[in-house]
PDB file of C-alpha atoms in Angstrom:
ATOM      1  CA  UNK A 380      46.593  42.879  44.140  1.00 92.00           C
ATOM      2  CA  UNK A 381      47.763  40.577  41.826  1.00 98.00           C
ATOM      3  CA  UNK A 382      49.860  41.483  38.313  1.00 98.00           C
ATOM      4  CA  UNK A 383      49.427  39.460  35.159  1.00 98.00           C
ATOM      5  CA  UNK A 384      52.153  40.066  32.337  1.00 98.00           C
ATOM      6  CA  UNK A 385      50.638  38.940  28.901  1.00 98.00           C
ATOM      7  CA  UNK A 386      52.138  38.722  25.294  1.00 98.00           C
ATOM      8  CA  UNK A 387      50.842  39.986  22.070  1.00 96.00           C
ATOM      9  CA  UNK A 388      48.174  42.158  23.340  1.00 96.00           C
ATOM     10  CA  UNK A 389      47.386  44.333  20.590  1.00 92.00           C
ATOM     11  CA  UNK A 390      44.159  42.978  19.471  1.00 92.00           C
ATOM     12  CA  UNK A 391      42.845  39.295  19.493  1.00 93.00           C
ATOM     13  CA  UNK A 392      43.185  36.797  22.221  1.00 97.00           C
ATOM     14  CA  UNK A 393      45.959  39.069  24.024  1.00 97.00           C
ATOM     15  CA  UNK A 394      43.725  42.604  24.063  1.00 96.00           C
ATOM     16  CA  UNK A 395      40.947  40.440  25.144  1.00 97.00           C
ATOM     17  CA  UNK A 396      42.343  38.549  28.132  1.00 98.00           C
ATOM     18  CA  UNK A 397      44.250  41.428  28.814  1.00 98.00           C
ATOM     19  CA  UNK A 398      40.821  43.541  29.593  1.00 97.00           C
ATOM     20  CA  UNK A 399      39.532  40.344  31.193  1.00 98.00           C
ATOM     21  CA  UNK A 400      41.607  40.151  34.124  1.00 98.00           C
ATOM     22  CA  UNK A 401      41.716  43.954  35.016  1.00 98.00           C
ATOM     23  CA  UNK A 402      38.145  43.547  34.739  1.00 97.00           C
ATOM     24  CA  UNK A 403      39.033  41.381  37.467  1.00 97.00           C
ATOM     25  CA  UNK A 404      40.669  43.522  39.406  1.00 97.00           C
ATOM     26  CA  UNK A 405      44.545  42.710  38.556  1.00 98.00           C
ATOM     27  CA  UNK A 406      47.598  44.772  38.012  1.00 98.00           C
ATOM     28  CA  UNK A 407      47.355  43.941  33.757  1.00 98.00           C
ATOM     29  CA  UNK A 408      51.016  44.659  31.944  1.00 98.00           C
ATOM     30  CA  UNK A 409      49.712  44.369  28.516  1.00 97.00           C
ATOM     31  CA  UNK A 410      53.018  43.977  26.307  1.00 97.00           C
ATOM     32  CA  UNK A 411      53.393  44.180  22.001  1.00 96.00           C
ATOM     33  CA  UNK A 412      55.806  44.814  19.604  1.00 93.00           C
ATOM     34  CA  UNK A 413      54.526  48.345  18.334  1.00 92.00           C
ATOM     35  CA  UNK A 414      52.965  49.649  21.853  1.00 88.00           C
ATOM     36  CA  UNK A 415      49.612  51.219  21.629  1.00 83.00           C
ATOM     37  CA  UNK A 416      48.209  53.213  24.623  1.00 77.00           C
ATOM     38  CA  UNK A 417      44.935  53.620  22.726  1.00 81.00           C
ATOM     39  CA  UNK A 418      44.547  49.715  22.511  1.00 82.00           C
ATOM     40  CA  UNK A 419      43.194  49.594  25.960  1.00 86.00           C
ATOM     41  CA  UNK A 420      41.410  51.981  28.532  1.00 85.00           C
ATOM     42  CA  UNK A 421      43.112  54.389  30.600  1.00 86.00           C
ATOM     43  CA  UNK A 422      43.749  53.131  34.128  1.00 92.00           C
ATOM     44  CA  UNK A 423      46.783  53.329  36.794  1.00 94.00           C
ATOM     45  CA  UNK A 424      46.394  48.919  36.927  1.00 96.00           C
ATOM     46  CA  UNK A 425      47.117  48.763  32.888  1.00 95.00           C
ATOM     47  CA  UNK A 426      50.806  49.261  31.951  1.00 95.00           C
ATOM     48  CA  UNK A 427      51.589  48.867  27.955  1.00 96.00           C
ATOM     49  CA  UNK A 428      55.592  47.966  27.142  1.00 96.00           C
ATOM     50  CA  UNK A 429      57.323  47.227  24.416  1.00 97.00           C
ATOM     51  CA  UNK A 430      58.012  43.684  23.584  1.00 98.00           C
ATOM     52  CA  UNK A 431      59.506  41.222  21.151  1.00 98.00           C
ATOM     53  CA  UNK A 432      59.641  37.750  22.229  1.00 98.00           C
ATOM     54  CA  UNK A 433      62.418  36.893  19.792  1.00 98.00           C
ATOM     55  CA  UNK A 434      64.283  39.170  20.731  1.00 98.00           C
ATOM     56  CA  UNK A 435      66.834  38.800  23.841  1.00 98.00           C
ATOM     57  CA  UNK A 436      67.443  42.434  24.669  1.00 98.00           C
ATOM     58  CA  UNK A 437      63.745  42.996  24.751  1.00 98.00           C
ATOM     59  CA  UNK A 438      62.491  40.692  27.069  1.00 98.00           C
ATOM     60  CA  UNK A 439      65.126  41.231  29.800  1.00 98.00           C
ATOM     61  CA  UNK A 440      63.948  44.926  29.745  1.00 97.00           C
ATOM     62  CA  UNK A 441      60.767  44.335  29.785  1.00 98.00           C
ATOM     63  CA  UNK A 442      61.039  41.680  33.243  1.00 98.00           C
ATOM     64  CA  UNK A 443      63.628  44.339  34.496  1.00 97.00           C
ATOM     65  CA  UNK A 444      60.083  47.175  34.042  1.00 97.00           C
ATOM     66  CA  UNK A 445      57.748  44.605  35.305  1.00 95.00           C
ATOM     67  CA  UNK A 446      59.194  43.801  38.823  1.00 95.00           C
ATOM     68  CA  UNK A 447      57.337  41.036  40.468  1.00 97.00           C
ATOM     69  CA  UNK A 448      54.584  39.203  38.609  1.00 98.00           C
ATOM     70  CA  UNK A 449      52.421  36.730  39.597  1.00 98.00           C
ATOM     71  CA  UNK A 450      51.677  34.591  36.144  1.00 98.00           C
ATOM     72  CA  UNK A 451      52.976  34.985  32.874  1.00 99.00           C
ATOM     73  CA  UNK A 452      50.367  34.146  29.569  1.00 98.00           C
ATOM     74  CA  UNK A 453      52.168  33.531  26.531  1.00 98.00           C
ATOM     75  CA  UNK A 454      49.982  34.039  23.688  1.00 98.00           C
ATOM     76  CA  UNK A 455      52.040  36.023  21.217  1.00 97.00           C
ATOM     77  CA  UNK A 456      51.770  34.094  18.268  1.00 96.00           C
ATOM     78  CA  UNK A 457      51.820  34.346  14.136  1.00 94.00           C
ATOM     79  CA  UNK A 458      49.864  32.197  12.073  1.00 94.00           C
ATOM     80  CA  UNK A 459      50.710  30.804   8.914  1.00 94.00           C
ATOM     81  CA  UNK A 460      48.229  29.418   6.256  1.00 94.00           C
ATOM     82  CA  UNK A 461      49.693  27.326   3.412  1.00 95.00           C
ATOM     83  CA  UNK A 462      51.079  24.515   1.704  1.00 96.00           C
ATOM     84  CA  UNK A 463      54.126  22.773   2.992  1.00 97.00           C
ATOM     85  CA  UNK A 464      56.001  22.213  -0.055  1.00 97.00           C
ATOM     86  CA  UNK A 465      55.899  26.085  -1.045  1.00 97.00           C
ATOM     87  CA  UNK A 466      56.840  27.355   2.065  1.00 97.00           C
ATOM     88  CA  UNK A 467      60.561  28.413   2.708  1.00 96.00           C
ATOM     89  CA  UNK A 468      61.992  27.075   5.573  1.00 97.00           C
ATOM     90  CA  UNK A 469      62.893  30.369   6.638  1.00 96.00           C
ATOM     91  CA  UNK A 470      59.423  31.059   6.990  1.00 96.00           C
ATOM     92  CA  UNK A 471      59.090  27.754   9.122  1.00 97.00           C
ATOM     93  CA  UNK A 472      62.154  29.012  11.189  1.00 97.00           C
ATOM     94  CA  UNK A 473      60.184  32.792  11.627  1.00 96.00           C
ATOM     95  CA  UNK A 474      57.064  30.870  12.974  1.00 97.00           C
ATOM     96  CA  UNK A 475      59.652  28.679  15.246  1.00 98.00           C
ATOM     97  CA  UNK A 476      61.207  31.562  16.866  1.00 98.00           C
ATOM     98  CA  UNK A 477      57.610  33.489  17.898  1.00 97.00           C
ATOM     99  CA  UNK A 478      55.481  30.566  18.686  1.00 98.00           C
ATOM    100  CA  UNK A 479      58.074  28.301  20.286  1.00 98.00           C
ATOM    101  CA  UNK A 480      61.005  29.790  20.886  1.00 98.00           C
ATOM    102  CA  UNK A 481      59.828  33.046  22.368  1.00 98.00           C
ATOM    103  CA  UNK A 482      57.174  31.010  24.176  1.00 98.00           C
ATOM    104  CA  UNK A 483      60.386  29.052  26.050  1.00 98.00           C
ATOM    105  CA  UNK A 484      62.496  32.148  26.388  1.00 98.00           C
ATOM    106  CA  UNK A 485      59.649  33.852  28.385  1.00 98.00           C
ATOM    107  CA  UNK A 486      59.159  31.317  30.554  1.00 98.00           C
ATOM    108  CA  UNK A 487      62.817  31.172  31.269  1.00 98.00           C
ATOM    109  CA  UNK A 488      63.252  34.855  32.048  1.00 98.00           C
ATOM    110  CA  UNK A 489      59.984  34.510  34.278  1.00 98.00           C
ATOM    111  CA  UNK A 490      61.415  31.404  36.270  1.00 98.00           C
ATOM    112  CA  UNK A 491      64.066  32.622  38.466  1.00 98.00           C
ATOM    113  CA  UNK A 492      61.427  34.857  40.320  1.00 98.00           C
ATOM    114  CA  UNK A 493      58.851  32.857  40.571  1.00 98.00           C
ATOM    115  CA  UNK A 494      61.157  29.497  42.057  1.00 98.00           C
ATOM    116  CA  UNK A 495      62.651  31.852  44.715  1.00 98.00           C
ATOM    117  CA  UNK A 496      58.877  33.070  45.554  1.00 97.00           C
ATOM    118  CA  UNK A 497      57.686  29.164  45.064  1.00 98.00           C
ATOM    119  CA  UNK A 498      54.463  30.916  43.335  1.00 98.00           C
ATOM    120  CA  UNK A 499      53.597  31.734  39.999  1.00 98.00           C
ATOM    121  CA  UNK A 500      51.765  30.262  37.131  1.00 98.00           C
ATOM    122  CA  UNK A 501      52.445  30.096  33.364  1.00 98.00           C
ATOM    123  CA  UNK A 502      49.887  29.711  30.854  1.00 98.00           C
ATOM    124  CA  UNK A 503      51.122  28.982  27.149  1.00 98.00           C
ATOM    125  CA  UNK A 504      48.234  29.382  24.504  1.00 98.00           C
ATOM    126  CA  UNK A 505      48.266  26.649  22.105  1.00 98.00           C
ATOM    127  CA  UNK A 506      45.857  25.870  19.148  1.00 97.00           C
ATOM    128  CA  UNK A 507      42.830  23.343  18.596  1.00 95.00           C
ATOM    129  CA  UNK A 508      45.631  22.679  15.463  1.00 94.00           C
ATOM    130  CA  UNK A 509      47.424  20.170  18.567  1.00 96.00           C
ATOM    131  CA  UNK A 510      43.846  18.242  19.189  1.00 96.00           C
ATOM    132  CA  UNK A 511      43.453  17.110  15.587  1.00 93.00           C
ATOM    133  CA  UNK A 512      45.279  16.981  12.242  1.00 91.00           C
ATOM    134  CA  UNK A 513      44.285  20.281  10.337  1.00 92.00           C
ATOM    135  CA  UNK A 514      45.217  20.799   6.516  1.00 93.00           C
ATOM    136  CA  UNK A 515      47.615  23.605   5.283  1.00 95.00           C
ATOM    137  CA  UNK A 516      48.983  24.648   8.604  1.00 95.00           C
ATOM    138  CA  UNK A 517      51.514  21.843   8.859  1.00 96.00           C
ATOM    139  CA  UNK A 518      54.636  24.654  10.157  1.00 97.00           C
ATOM    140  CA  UNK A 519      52.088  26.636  12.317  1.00 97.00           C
ATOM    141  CA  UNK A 520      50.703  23.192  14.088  1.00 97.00           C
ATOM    142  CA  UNK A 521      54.104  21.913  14.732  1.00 98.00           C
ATOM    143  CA  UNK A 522      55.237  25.009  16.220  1.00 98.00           C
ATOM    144  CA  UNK A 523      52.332  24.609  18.666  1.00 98.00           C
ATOM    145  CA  UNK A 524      52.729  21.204  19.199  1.00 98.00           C
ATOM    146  CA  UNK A 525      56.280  21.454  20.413  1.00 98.00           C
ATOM    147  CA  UNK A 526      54.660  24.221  23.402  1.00 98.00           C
ATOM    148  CA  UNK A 527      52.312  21.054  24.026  1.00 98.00           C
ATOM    149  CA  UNK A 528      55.496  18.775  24.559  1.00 98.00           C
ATOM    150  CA  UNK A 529      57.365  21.753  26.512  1.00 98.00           C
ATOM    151  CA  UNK A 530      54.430  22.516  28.813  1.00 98.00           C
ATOM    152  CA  UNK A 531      53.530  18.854  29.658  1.00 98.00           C
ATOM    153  CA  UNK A 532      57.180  18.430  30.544  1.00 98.00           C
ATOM    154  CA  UNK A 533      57.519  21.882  32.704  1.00 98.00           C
ATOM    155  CA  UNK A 534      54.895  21.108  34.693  1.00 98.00           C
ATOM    156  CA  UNK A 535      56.310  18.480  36.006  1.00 96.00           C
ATOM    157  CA  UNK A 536      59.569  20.111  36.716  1.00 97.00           C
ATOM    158  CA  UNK A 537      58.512  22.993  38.023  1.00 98.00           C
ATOM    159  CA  UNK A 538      55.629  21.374  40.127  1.00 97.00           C
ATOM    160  CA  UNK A 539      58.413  20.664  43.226  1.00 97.00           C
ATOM    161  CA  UNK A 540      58.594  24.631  43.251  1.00 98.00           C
ATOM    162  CA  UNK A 541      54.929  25.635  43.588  1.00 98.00           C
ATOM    163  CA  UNK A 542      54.455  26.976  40.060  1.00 98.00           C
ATOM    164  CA  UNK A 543      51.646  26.176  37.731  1.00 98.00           C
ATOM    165  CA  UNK A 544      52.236  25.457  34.317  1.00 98.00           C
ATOM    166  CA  UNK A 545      48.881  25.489  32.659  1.00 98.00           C
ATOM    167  CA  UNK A 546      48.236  25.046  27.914  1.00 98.00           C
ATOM    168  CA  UNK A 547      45.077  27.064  26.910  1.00 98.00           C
ATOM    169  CA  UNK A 548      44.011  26.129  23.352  1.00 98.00           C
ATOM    170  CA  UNK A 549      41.640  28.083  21.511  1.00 97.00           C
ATOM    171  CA  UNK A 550      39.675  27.162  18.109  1.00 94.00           C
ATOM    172  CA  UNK A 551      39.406  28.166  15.046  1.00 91.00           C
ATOM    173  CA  UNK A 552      38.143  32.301  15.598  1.00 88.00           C
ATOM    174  CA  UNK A 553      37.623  34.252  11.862  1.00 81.00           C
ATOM    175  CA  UNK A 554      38.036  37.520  14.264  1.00 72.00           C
ATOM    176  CA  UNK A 555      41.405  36.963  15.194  1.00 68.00           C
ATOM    177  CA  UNK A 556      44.610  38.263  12.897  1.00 57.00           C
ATOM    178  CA  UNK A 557      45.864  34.879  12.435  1.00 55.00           C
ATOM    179  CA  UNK A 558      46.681  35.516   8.399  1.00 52.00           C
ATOM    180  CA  UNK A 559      47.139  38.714   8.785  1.00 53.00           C
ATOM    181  CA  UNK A 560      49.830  38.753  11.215  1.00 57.00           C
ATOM    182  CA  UNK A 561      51.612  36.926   8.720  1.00 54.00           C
ATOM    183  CA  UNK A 562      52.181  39.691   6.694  1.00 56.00           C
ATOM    184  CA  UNK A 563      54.038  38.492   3.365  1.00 67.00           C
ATOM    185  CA  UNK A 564      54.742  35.159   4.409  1.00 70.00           C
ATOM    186  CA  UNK A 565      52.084  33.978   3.268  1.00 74.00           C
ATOM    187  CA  UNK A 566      52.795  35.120  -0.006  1.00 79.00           C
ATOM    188  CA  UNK A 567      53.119  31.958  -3.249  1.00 85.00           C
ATOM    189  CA  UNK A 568      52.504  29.774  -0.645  1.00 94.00           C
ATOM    190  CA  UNK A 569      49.296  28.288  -2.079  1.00 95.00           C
ATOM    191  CA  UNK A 570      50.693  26.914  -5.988  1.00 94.00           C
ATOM    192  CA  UNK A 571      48.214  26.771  -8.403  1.00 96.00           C
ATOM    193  CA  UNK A 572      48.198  22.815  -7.701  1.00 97.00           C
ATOM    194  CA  UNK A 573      47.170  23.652  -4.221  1.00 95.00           C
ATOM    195  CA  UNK A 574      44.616  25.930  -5.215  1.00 95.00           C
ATOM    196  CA  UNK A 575      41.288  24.245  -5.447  1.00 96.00           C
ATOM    197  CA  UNK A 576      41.789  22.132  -2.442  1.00 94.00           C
ATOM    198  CA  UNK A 577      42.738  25.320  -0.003  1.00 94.00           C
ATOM    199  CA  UNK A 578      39.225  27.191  -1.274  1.00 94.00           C
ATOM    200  CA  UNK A 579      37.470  24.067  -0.836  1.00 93.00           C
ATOM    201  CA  UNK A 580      39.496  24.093   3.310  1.00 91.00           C
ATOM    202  CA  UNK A 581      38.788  27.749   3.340  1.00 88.00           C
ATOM    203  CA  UNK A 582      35.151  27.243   2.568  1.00 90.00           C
ATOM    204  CA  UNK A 583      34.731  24.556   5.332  1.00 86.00           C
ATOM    205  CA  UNK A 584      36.231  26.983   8.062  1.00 81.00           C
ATOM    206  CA  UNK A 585      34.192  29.735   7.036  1.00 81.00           C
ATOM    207  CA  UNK A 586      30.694  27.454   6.952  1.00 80.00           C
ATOM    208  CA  UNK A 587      31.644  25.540  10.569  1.00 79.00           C
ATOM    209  CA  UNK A 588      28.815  25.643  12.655  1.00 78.00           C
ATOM    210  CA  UNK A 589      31.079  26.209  15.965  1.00 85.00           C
ATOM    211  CA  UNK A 590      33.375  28.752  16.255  1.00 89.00           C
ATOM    212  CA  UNK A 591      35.392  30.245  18.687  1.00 95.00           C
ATOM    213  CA  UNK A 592      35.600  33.574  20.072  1.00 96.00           C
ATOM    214  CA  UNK A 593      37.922  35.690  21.719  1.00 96.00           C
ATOM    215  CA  UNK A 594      36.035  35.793  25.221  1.00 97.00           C
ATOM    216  CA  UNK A 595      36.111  31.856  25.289  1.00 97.00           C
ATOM    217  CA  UNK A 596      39.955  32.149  24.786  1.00 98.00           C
ATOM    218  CA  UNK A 597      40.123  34.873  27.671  1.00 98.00           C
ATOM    219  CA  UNK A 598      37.586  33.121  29.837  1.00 98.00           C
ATOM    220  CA  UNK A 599      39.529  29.611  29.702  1.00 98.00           C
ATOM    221  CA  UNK A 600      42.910  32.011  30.480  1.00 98.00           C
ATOM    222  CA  UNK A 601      41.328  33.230  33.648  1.00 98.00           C
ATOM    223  CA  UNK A 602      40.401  29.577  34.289  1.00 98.00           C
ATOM    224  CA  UNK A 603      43.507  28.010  33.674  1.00 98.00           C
ATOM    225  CA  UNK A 604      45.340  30.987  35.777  1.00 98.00           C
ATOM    226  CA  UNK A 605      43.262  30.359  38.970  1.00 98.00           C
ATOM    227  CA  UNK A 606      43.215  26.847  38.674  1.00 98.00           C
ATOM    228  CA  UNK A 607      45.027  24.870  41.651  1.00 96.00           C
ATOM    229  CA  UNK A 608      44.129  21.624  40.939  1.00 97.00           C
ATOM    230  CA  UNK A 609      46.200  19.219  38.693  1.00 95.00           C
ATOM    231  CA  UNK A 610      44.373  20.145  35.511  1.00 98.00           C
ATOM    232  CA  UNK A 611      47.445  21.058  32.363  1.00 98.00           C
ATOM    233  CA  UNK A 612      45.016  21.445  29.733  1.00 98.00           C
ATOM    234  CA  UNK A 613      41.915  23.923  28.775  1.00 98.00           C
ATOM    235  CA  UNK A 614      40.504  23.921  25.084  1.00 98.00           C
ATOM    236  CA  UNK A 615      38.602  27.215  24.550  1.00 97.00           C
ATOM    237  CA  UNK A 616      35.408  27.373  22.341  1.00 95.00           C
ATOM    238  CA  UNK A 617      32.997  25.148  20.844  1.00 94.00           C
ATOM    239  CA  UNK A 618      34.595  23.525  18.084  1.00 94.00           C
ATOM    240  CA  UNK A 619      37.849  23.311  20.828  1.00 95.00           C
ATOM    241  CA  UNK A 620      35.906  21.471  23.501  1.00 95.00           C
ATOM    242  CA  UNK A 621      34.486  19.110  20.649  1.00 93.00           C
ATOM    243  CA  UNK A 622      37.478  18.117  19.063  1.00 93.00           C
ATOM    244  CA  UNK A 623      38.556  17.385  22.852  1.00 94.00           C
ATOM    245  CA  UNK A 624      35.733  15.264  23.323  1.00 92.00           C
ATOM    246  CA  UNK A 625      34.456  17.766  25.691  1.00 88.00           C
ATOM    247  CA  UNK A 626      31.228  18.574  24.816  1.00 68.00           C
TER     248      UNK A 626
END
């Protein structure tokens, strides 16, 4: 039976891929910062541990718990809604050091396992922010991107080994805690210069005719992990597979 480690599974994307694949029938280690046993069913194939990806300490313990794991999903993330020129690049540097940073140490604690098995597969969830040019979330698109540039690169190191690298990347979904997980970064950052044109930005997201949900993100997951072809990319949701030229 195989075991599926996943980041950021507290609600969103993570809680939802995370019930997808024991659904499934896999050995699910559902990790977050703040555990939460009530998050997710009882059941001897769910295991919930503590984890924060920017933190060194905390992710060898948590590989050291897993034991042997047969792909990794990175999809802790925090989002970050604003305008460039108000936001403090320690903010930018926070946002670095979940959605890129922790993304690369992951995969680097993960490695040595899998290239000595020549097995495993990594899946690092992106954004539809990396398929097209989206307003106010300059900081949170380029800390995507660079898991775009990463991934495409990995894959082809790692490919000699037997280990998929695989980029999931979900649309826009109003369900998800992308602002909210935030917290007070996002305070000031939309000056009263900025103000009419974000409501008019927040209006179009809110009226978009396609949407994403979290079951397209966990459903192009499961994809992406039992995919064995060549394949490094799977946009997840309507407005993702359009902007793709997909659908």
């Amino acid at each position: 039976m195989p075991t599926i480690l996943i980041t950021g599974c507290s609600s969103g994307y993570g809680l939802e891929i995370a019930n997808l694949f024991h659904a499934k029938g896999w050995n699910v280690i559902a990790t977050m910062r703040t555990p939460n046993e009530d998050a997710l069913p009882i059941s001897d194939r769910f295991k919930v541990l503590a984890l924060d990806v920017t933190d060194p300490p905390s992710i060898a313990a948590t590989i050291e718990t897993c034991g042997p794991i047969d792909a990794l999903v990175n999809n802790a993330g925090i989002g970050l809604f604003g305008a460039f020129e108000a936001t403090p690049m320690s903010t930018i540097r926070d946002i670095f050091e979940t959605n890129t940073f922790g993304t690369m140490a992951m995969v680097q604690a993960v490695l040595p396992q899998f290239r000595s098995r020549k097995s495993g597969t990594i899946v690092n969830v992106t954004s539809s922010a990396v398929l097209a040019p989206m307003p106010l979330v300059s900081a949170y698109s380029a800390s995507k991107i660079a898991i775009e540039g990463f991934t495409a690169s990995l894959e082809f190191e790692l490919k000699s080994f037997d280990i998929r690298v695989k980029l999931v990347q979900p649309g826009y979904c109003p369900d998800t805690q992308f602002s909210a997980n935030a917290g007070s970064r996002m305070d000031g950052l939309i000056p009263e210069a900025y103000k009419t044109f974000a409501q008019d930005i927040l209006a179009a997201y809110q009226q978009a005719d396609e949407m994403t949900t979290a079951s397209d993100v966990a459903n192009a997951v499961w994809l992406a992990v039992n995919d064995a072809s060549d394949r490094l990319r799977f946009p997840a949701g309507a407005d993702a597979l359009k902007l793709a030229g997909l659908s």
